[in-house]
Tab-separated table of C-alpha atoms and ligand atoms in Angstrom:
chain	number	residue	atom	x	y	z
K	19	MET	CA	-5.256	-27.027	16.496
K	20	ALA	CA	-8.432	-28.649	15.354
K	21	ASN	CA	-8.561	-28.500	11.576
K	22	LEU	CA	-10.394	-25.219	11.228
K	23	ASP	CA	-12.728	-24.929	8.312
K	24	PHE	CA	-11.413	-22.430	5.745
K	25	PHE	CA	-14.842	-20.844	5.304
K	26	GLN	CA	-15.271	-20.467	9.061
K	27	LEU	CA	-11.894	-18.698	9.270
K	28	TYR	CA	-13.029	-16.403	6.484
K	29	ARG	CA	-16.350	-15.652	8.156
K	30	ASP	CA	-14.664	-14.936	11.508
K	31	ILE	CA	-12.082	-12.453	10.205
K	32	ILE	CA	-14.474	-10.570	7.898
K	33	ALA	CA	-16.986	-10.266	10.769
K	34	ILE	CA	-14.626	-8.038	12.802
K	35	PRO	CA	-14.718	-4.484	11.403
K	36	SER	CA	-11.226	-2.941	11.062
K	37	ILE	CA	-11.685	0.098	8.863
K	38	SER	CA	-8.886	2.631	8.684
K	39	SER	CA	-9.580	6.108	7.413
K	40	THR	CA	-8.156	9.601	7.624
K	41	ASP	CA	-11.735	10.580	8.571
K	42	PRO	CA	-12.004	10.018	12.368
K	43	ALA	CA	-15.711	9.250	11.951
K	44	TRP	CA	-14.758	6.087	10.033
K	45	ASP	CA	-11.437	5.117	11.624
K	46	GLN	CA	-11.505	1.992	13.838
K	47	SER	CA	-9.106	-0.024	15.982
K	48	ASN	CA	-7.653	-3.197	14.421
K	49	GLN	CA	-7.264	-4.835	17.848
K	50	GLY	CA	-10.049	-7.396	17.310
K	51	VAL	CA	-8.483	-8.722	14.110
K	52	ILE	CA	-5.003	-8.762	15.667
K	53	HIS	CA	-6.257	-10.845	18.619
K	54	LEU	CA	-8.118	-13.247	16.340
K	55	LEU	CA	-4.922	-13.748	14.302
K	56	ALA	CA	-2.900	-14.257	17.494
K	57	ASP	CA	-5.395	-16.992	18.472
K	58	TRP	CA	-5.146	-18.651	15.067
K	59	PHE	CA	-1.359	-18.662	14.903
K	60	SER	CA	-0.818	-19.539	18.576
K	61	ALA	CA	-2.961	-22.620	17.967
K	62	LEU	CA	-0.553	-23.568	15.151
K	63	GLY	CA	2.390	-23.279	17.570
K	64	PHE	CA	3.588	-19.771	16.626
K	65	ARG	CA	4.907	-17.264	19.206
K	66	CYS	CA	2.860	-14.088	18.853
K	67	ASP	CA	4.128	-10.565	19.525
K	68	ILE	CA	1.607	-7.741	19.457
K	69	THR	CA	3.113	-4.248	19.213
K	70	PRO	CA	1.168	-0.992	19.622
K	71	ILE	CA	1.869	1.603	16.915
K	72	ALA	CA	3.400	4.673	18.550
K	73	GLY	CA	1.098	7.679	18.502
K	74	LEU	CA	-1.898	5.728	17.170
K	75	PRO	CA	-4.069	4.460	20.031
K	76	GLY	CA	-5.949	1.253	19.180
K	77	LYS	CA	-3.624	0.307	16.301
K	78	PHE	CA	-1.344	-2.749	16.474
K	79	ASN	CA	1.033	-4.917	14.477
K	80	LEU	CA	1.339	-8.651	15.021
K	81	VAL	CA	4.429	-10.764	14.327
K	82	ALA	CA	3.911	-14.518	14.675
K	83	THR	CA	7.036	-16.679	14.563
K	84	LEU	CA	7.542	-20.406	14.187
K	85	GLY	CA	11.112	-21.725	14.391
K	86	GLU	CA	14.296	-20.149	15.669
K	87	GLY	CA	16.892	-17.722	14.382
K	88	GLU	CA	16.902	-15.188	11.580
K	89	GLY	CA	16.196	-15.514	7.870
K	90	GLY	CA	13.445	-17.691	6.471
K	91	LEU	CA	10.151	-16.581	4.998
K	92	LEU	CA	7.750	-13.802	5.986
K	93	LEU	CA	4.107	-13.873	4.872
K	94	ALA	CA	2.681	-10.391	5.309
K	95	GLY	CA	-0.596	-8.551	5.015
K	96	HIS	CA	-2.590	-5.649	6.375
K	97	THR	CA	-5.455	-6.002	8.839
K	98	ASP	CA	-7.369	-2.868	7.873
K	99	THR	CA	-9.928	-2.307	5.148
K	100	VAL	CA	-11.188	0.823	3.438
K	101	PRO	CA	-14.576	2.270	4.496
K	102	TYR	CA	-17.634	1.039	2.584
K	103	ASP	CA	-20.497	2.714	0.833
K	104	ALA	CA	-23.509	1.066	2.498
K	105	GLY	CA	-25.900	2.186	-0.214
K	106	ARG	CA	-23.897	0.503	-2.941
K	107	TRP	CA	-23.352	-2.866	-1.226
K	108	SER	CA	-26.074	-5.374	-2.069
K	109	LYS	CA	-24.843	-7.602	0.810
K	110	ASP	CA	-23.715	-7.157	4.417
K	111	PRO	CA	-20.006	-6.171	4.147
K	112	PHE	CA	-19.222	-7.940	7.458
K	113	LYS	CA	-21.084	-11.183	6.818
K	114	VAL	CA	-19.442	-13.476	4.286
K	115	THR	CA	-21.973	-14.421	1.628
K	116	GLU	CA	-21.239	-17.371	-0.633
K	117	GLU	CA	-22.952	-16.992	-3.972
K	118	GLY	CA	-22.114	-17.973	-7.551
K	119	ASN	CA	-18.667	-19.411	-6.696
K	120	ARG	CA	-17.751	-16.190	-4.875
K	121	LEU	CA	-17.253	-15.123	-1.270
K	122	TYR	CA	-18.530	-11.572	-0.780
K	123	GLY	CA	-17.427	-9.310	2.077
K	124	LEU	CA	-15.300	-6.274	2.957
K	125	GLY	CA	-11.659	-7.402	3.057
K	126	THR	CA	-12.258	-10.763	1.343
K	127	ILE	CA	-9.439	-9.962	-1.097
K	128	ASP	CA	-8.004	-6.670	0.231
K	129	MET	CA	-6.858	-8.424	2.272
K	130	LYS	CA	-7.917	-9.929	5.587
K	131	GLY	CA	-8.920	-13.120	3.766
K	132	PHE	CA	-5.264	-13.796	2.945
K	133	PHE	CA	-4.659	-14.757	6.598
K	134	ALA	CA	-7.327	-17.479	6.324
K	135	PHE	CA	-5.437	-18.795	3.289
K	136	ILE	CA	-2.201	-18.919	5.286
K	137	VAL	CA	-3.778	-20.897	8.149
K	138	SER	CA	-5.475	-23.267	5.777
K	139	ALA	CA	-2.234	-23.834	3.794
K	140	LEU	CA	-0.142	-24.384	6.938
K	141	GLN	CA	-2.598	-26.873	8.471
K	142	GLU	CA	-1.662	-29.339	5.732
K	143	LEU	CA	2.130	-29.045	6.259
K	144	ASP	CA	4.367	-30.760	8.795
K	145	LEU	CA	5.633	-27.648	10.555
K	146	GLY	CA	7.670	-29.647	13.058
K	147	LYS	CA	10.451	-29.908	10.474
K	148	LEU	CA	11.213	-26.212	9.869
K	149	GLN	CA	14.843	-25.551	8.916
K	150	LYS	CA	14.324	-21.783	8.762
K	151	PRO	CA	11.820	-19.628	10.648
K	152	LEU	CA	8.409	-18.878	9.213
K	153	ARG	CA	6.873	-15.558	10.202
K	154	ILE	CA	3.513	-13.927	9.733
K	155	LEU	CA	3.218	-10.135	9.843
K	156	ALA	CA	-0.159	-8.406	10.196
K	157	THR	CA	0.009	-4.616	9.952
K	158	ALA	CA	-2.191	-1.629	10.806
K	159	ASP	CA	-3.344	1.281	8.636
K	160	GLU	CA	-2.079	0.235	5.205
K	161	GLU	CA	-5.034	1.954	3.563
K	162	THR	CA	-4.154	5.340	5.061
K	163	THR	CA	-0.622	6.098	6.277
K	164	MET	CA	1.061	2.660	6.093
K	165	ALA	CA	1.977	3.347	9.721
K	166	GLY	CA	2.205	-0.363	10.625
K	167	ALA	CA	4.614	-1.200	7.802
K	168	ARG	CA	6.650	1.950	8.480
K	169	ALA	CA	6.888	0.958	12.180
K	170	ILE	CA	8.148	-2.579	11.527
K	171	ALA	CA	10.682	-1.243	8.990
K	172	GLU	CA	11.916	1.291	11.510
K	173	SER	CA	12.136	-1.239	14.365
K	174	GLN	CA	14.079	-3.779	12.256
K	175	ALA	CA	12.579	-6.313	14.710
K	176	ILE	CA	12.806	-9.215	12.258
K	177	LYS	CA	15.272	-10.180	9.518
K	178	PRO	CA	13.598	-12.542	7.037
K	179	ASP	CA	15.388	-13.570	3.821
K	180	TYR	CA	12.189	-13.456	1.778
K	181	ALA	CA	8.799	-11.792	2.101
K	182	VAL	CA	5.506	-12.261	0.269
K	183	ILE	CA	2.707	-9.718	0.681
K	184	GLY	CA	-0.671	-11.246	-0.141
K	185	GLU	CA	-2.350	-8.284	-1.843
K	186	PRO	CA	-4.822	-9.229	-4.600
K	187	THR	CA	-2.548	-9.564	-7.632
K	188	GLY	CA	-4.675	-12.229	-9.336
K	189	LEU	CA	-2.023	-14.675	-8.085
K	190	VAL	CA	0.534	-13.114	-10.466
K	191	PRO	CA	3.941	-12.311	-8.907
K	192	VAL	CA	4.416	-8.543	-8.723
K	193	ILE	CA	8.009	-7.320	-8.557
K	194	MET	CA	7.729	-3.564	-8.871
K	195	HIS	CA	5.495	-0.547	-8.534
K	196	LYS	CA	5.906	3.205	-8.528
K	197	GLY	CA	5.906	5.261	-5.354
K	198	HIS	CA	3.336	7.898	-4.484
K	199	MET	CA	3.734	11.442	-3.254
K	200	SER	CA	1.194	14.231	-2.729
K	201	GLU	CA	2.687	17.692	-2.317
K	202	SER	CA	1.172	21.046	-1.525
K	203	ILE	CA	2.604	24.221	-3.058
K	204	ARG	CA	1.348	27.385	-1.390
K	205	ILE	CA	1.955	30.895	-2.667
K	206	THR	CA	1.409	33.532	-0.020
K	207	GLY	CA	1.109	37.003	-1.525
K	208	ARG	CA	-0.604	40.091	-0.122
K	209	SER	CA	-4.241	40.996	-0.723
K	210	GLY	CA	-5.426	44.500	-1.488
K	211	HIS	CA	-7.925	46.565	-3.473
K	212	SER	CA	-8.063	45.472	-7.103
K	213	SER	CA	-8.007	49.021	-8.464
K	214	ASP	CA	-4.211	49.229	-8.305
K	215	PRO	CA	-1.842	46.231	-8.688
K	216	ALA	CA	0.612	48.040	-6.392
K	217	ASN	CA	-1.827	47.522	-3.497
K	218	GLY	CA	-0.656	43.931	-3.058
K	219	THR	CA	1.230	40.877	-4.357
K	220	ASN	CA	-0.962	38.665	-6.491
K	221	ALA	CA	-0.580	34.994	-5.556
K	222	ILE	CA	-2.341	33.793	-8.717
K	223	GLU	CA	0.196	35.617	-10.881
K	224	ILE	CA	3.067	33.994	-8.986
K	225	MET	CA	1.330	30.599	-9.223
K	226	GLN	CA	1.257	31.046	-12.994
K	227	GLN	CA	5.082	31.030	-12.925
K	228	VAL	CA	5.000	27.905	-10.731
K	229	LEU	CA	2.749	26.133	-13.264
K	230	THR	CA	4.968	27.107	-16.191
K	231	ASN	CA	8.064	25.779	-14.403
K	232	LEU	CA	6.338	22.562	-13.324
K	233	MET	CA	5.207	21.860	-16.872
K	234	SER	CA	8.845	21.982	-17.915
K	235	LEU	CA	9.619	19.575	-15.032
K	236	GLN	CA	6.954	17.179	-16.377
K	237	GLN	CA	8.794	17.190	-19.695
K	238	GLU	CA	12.197	16.771	-18.026
K	239	LEU	CA	10.978	13.690	-16.115
K	240	LYS	CA	9.604	12.213	-19.316
K	241	GLU	CA	12.881	12.712	-21.187
K	242	LYS	CA	15.258	11.717	-18.386
K	243	TYR	CA	13.713	8.405	-17.251
K	244	ASN	CA	12.522	5.281	-19.035
K	245	ASN	CA	11.491	2.111	-17.212
K	246	THR	CA	9.829	-0.095	-19.821
K	247	HIS	CA	8.215	-2.348	-17.189
K	248	PHE	CA	5.586	0.376	-16.830
K	249	LYS	CA	2.953	1.439	-19.353
K	250	VAL	CA	3.835	5.030	-18.392
K	251	PRO	CA	7.608	4.523	-18.215
K	252	TYR	CA	8.622	7.741	-16.416
K	253	PRO	CA	7.783	9.525	-13.130
K	254	THR	CA	4.571	11.515	-13.532
K	255	LEU	CA	3.574	14.902	-12.123
K	256	ASN	CA	-0.166	15.610	-12.036
K	257	PHE	CA	-1.846	18.937	-11.291
K	258	GLY	CA	-4.679	17.736	-9.063
K	259	ALA	CA	-6.258	20.784	-7.447
K	260	ILE	CA	-5.828	24.548	-7.331
K	261	HIS	CA	-7.544	27.064	-5.104
K	262	GLY	CA	-6.887	30.759	-4.711
K	263	GLY	CA	-8.537	34.068	-4.000
K	264	ASP	CA	-12.055	34.975	-2.942
K	265	SER	CA	-13.415	37.716	-5.127
K	266	ALA	CA	-12.813	39.482	-8.415
K	267	ASN	CA	-12.199	42.889	-6.840
K	268	ARG	CA	-9.461	41.776	-4.438
K	269	ILE	CA	-5.822	41.019	-5.220
K	270	CYS	CA	-5.453	37.311	-4.527
K	271	GLY	CA	-3.444	36.879	-1.314
K	272	CYS	CA	-3.055	33.110	-1.241
K	273	CYS	CA	-3.085	30.292	-3.785
K	274	ASP	CA	-2.691	26.544	-3.152
K	275	LEU	CA	-1.741	23.890	-5.669
K	276	HIS	CA	-1.851	20.128	-4.934
K	277	ILE	CA	0.234	17.846	-7.117
K	278	ASP	CA	0.728	14.093	-7.267
K	279	LEU	CA	4.159	12.648	-8.101
K	280	ARG	CA	4.807	8.984	-8.925
K	281	PRO	CA	8.514	8.058	-8.720
K	282	ILE	CA	9.729	4.961	-10.591
K	283	PRO	CA	12.076	2.436	-8.903
K	284	GLY	CA	15.549	3.936	-8.604
K	285	VAL	CA	14.206	7.468	-8.057
K	286	ALA	CA	13.870	8.183	-4.338
K	287	PRO	CA	11.114	10.559	-3.176
K	288	GLN	CA	13.817	12.877	-1.771
K	289	GLU	CA	15.384	13.039	-5.242
K	290	LEU	CA	12.073	14.139	-6.779
K	291	ILE	CA	11.585	16.714	-4.028
K	292	GLY	CA	15.091	18.001	-4.794
K	293	MET	CA	14.184	18.344	-8.479
K	294	LEU	CA	10.935	20.086	-7.544
K	295	ARG	CA	12.718	22.621	-5.318
K	296	GLN	CA	15.366	23.287	-7.934
K	297	ASN	CA	12.714	23.751	-10.600
K	298	LEU	CA	10.895	26.315	-8.449
K	299	ASN	CA	14.018	28.089	-7.259
K	300	PRO	CA	13.660	30.923	-9.814
K	301	VAL	CA	10.162	31.661	-8.442
K	302	HIS	CA	11.574	31.679	-4.941
K	303	GLU	CA	14.359	34.075	-5.947
K	304	CYS	CA	11.899	36.419	-7.661
K	305	HIS	CA	9.478	36.404	-4.710
K	306	PRO	CA	11.400	35.626	-1.495
K	307	GLY	CA	9.312	34.092	1.275
K	308	CYS	CA	6.220	33.567	-0.907
K	309	LEU	CA	6.692	29.879	-1.823
K	310	HIS	CA	6.063	27.012	0.591
K	311	ILE	CA	6.236	23.296	-0.313
K	312	SER	CA	4.955	20.591	2.072
K	313	HIS	CA	3.850	16.926	2.069
K	314	LEU	CA	0.108	16.238	2.029
K	315	HIS	CA	1.096	12.779	3.298
K	316	GLU	CA	4.400	11.045	3.974
K	317	PRO	CA	5.830	9.795	0.654
K	318	ILE	CA	5.524	6.115	-0.276
K	319	PRO	CA	8.785	5.118	-1.971
K	320	PRO	CA	8.850	3.126	-5.216
K	321	TYR	CA	9.581	-0.586	-4.964
K	322	ALA	CA	11.410	-3.217	-7.022
K	323	CYS	CA	12.522	-6.730	-6.107
K	324	GLY	CA	16.125	-7.539	-7.101
K	325	GLU	CA	15.918	-9.241	-10.508
K	326	ASP	CA	18.212	-12.101	-9.505
K	327	SER	CA	16.187	-13.074	-6.422
K	328	PRO	CA	15.362	-16.816	-6.261
K	329	LEU	CA	11.971	-15.765	-4.866
K	330	ILE	CA	10.889	-14.544	-8.314
K	331	GLY	CA	11.711	-17.824	-10.072
K	332	GLU	CA	9.988	-19.874	-7.365
K	333	ALA	CA	6.877	-17.706	-7.514
K	334	GLU	CA	6.767	-17.807	-11.310
K	335	GLN	CA	7.117	-21.576	-11.236
K	336	ALA	CA	4.471	-22.022	-8.541
K	337	THR	CA	1.924	-19.708	-10.194
K	338	GLY	CA	2.714	-20.343	-13.860
K	339	HIS	CA	2.763	-16.569	-14.432
K	340	ALA	CA	5.649	-14.292	-15.407
K	341	ALA	CA	6.374	-11.564	-12.855
K	342	GLU	CA	5.123	-8.079	-13.678
K	343	ALA	CA	4.939	-4.436	-12.607
K	344	VAL	CA	1.692	-2.830	-11.392
K	345	ASN	CA	0.390	0.707	-11.060
K	346	TYR	CA	-0.850	0.632	-7.446
K	347	CYS	CA	1.131	0.991	-4.199
K	348	THR	CA	1.689	-1.585	-1.458
K	349	GLU	CA	3.680	-1.931	1.760
K	350	ALA	CA	6.504	-3.612	-0.215
K	351	PRO	CA	8.938	-0.630	-0.116
K	352	PHE	CA	8.762	-0.710	3.712
K	353	ILE	CA	8.831	-4.505	4.161
K	354	GLN	CA	11.846	-4.564	1.840
K	355	GLN	CA	13.686	-2.318	4.319
K	356	LEU	CA	13.894	-5.374	6.601
K	357	GLY	CA	16.567	-6.553	4.172
K	358	CYS	CA	14.459	-9.227	2.456
K	359	ASP	CA	13.678	-9.973	-1.180
K	360	THR	CA	10.024	-8.967	-1.389
K	361	LEU	CA	7.201	-9.984	-3.710
K	362	VAL	CA	3.543	-9.038	-3.852
K	363	LEU	CA	1.407	-12.076	-4.629
K	364	GLY	CA	-2.092	-12.966	-3.525
K	365	PRO	CA	-5.586	-14.189	-4.472
K	366	GLY	CA	-8.304	-12.034	-6.011
K	367	HIS	CA	-8.162	-9.214	-8.529
K	368	ILE	CA	-7.207	-5.640	-7.677
K	369	ALA	CA	-10.188	-4.462	-9.758
K	370	GLN	CA	-12.499	-5.810	-7.027
K	371	ALA	CA	-10.594	-4.078	-4.202
K	372	HIS	CA	-12.123	-0.912	-2.685
K	373	GLN	CA	-15.372	-1.708	-4.520
K	374	PRO	CA	-18.921	-2.361	-3.297
K	375	ASP	CA	-19.608	-6.116	-3.181
K	376	GLU	CA	-15.882	-6.942	-2.952
K	377	TYR	CA	-15.496	-10.668	-3.494
K	378	LEU	CA	-13.065	-13.554	-3.675
K	379	ASP	CA	-13.483	-15.806	-6.680
K	380	LEU	CA	-13.383	-19.322	-5.234
K	381	SER	CA	-11.305	-20.549	-8.163
K	382	PHE	CA	-8.355	-18.951	-6.321
K	383	VAL	CA	-8.684	-21.195	-3.256
K	384	LYS	CA	-6.813	-24.283	-4.384
K	385	PRO	CA	-3.987	-22.564	-6.353
K	386	THR	CA	-3.334	-20.018	-3.593
K	387	ARG	CA	-3.026	-22.737	-0.973
K	388	GLU	CA	-0.615	-24.634	-3.255
K	389	VAL	CA	1.518	-21.558	-3.969
K	390	LEU	CA	1.834	-20.774	-0.243
K	391	GLN	CA	2.737	-24.389	0.528
K	392	HIS	CA	5.330	-24.378	-2.265
K	393	LEU	CA	6.993	-21.230	-0.907
K	394	VAL	CA	7.022	-22.459	2.710
K	395	LYS	CA	8.504	-25.800	1.628
K	396	ARG	CA	11.115	-24.114	-0.554
K	397	PHE	CA	12.289	-21.457	1.938
K	398	CYS	CA	11.621	-22.957	5.395
K	399	LEU	CA	11.373	-26.744	5.274
J	414	LIG	ZN1	-4.540	-3.962	0.309
């Protein structure tokens, strides 16, 4: 492959829109980015496998492999970006603008740009001498359902020893984060004329019991768990939204509550759901058939890298930063299901992700390239 200019790679990948959104008006295919990446990595000698995501037309994962056998290193990232607020961008989100030692554009750090870093780092290595395979994974729909990462975890198509996900961690190794769950609790009562409570079953009154019980669950979670890696060291339960009833002179027939739960590593989403159901069991017994709990989205499990993994030491050495925990979610809990030690580590700061005028600070260019080269040398060469 001709030595491709890093900035040209960046411009090319940012120029292809690949927004994912739960709003169909925004949602786009990631096929263009996947094909561009297949071109890039094929030119470096990788074998490229493009897999459609079942049930999601226009969405694909790419696995690019160099070398034979199992094990080795996986460098992973997502191909989608969030939507953008045109009125708040001062620049074209799809045209990389270099200004004041920064590269502006949608996905410059979160995280299409990471693939340009990989190509640029690999171009300077002698890849003919791989002892262990090197793989690149590019996923679909991280910003919405994590469908791409879920699909590769389910397929178990590859078995790397180590994985690094290039999300914008400020080039600090990240070894754990909480999971994320959004649950809906619906109380279905029976509406009726407000003049006599016996005319119906008031859903708001039953919801009041739900709230009382859940507040005791909040306390229980706080007392039972303590992971000091996190500023908030226990699983949280947030009351996010409540809606019920339609008018003052009707008995409220239906009330919906949306809560957010954040499990810490070691607490599986199913375990929290079990605690939730048990906590609300008295309400269920009092009012049979009235209570219904469902997912607003599929849970994202918590994630932690095994503390004795050599990947952590290598990443700390290469970056000069101690590993830490963060308070946002990534694909790590799914990538980890491939059986690999998994780290999150990439250029740019999370504070600039999902923001108008997202940018990469160019001071990350040299150190990121060096960190990637260090990891490839250590685990594949
Ligand atoms: Zn991201």
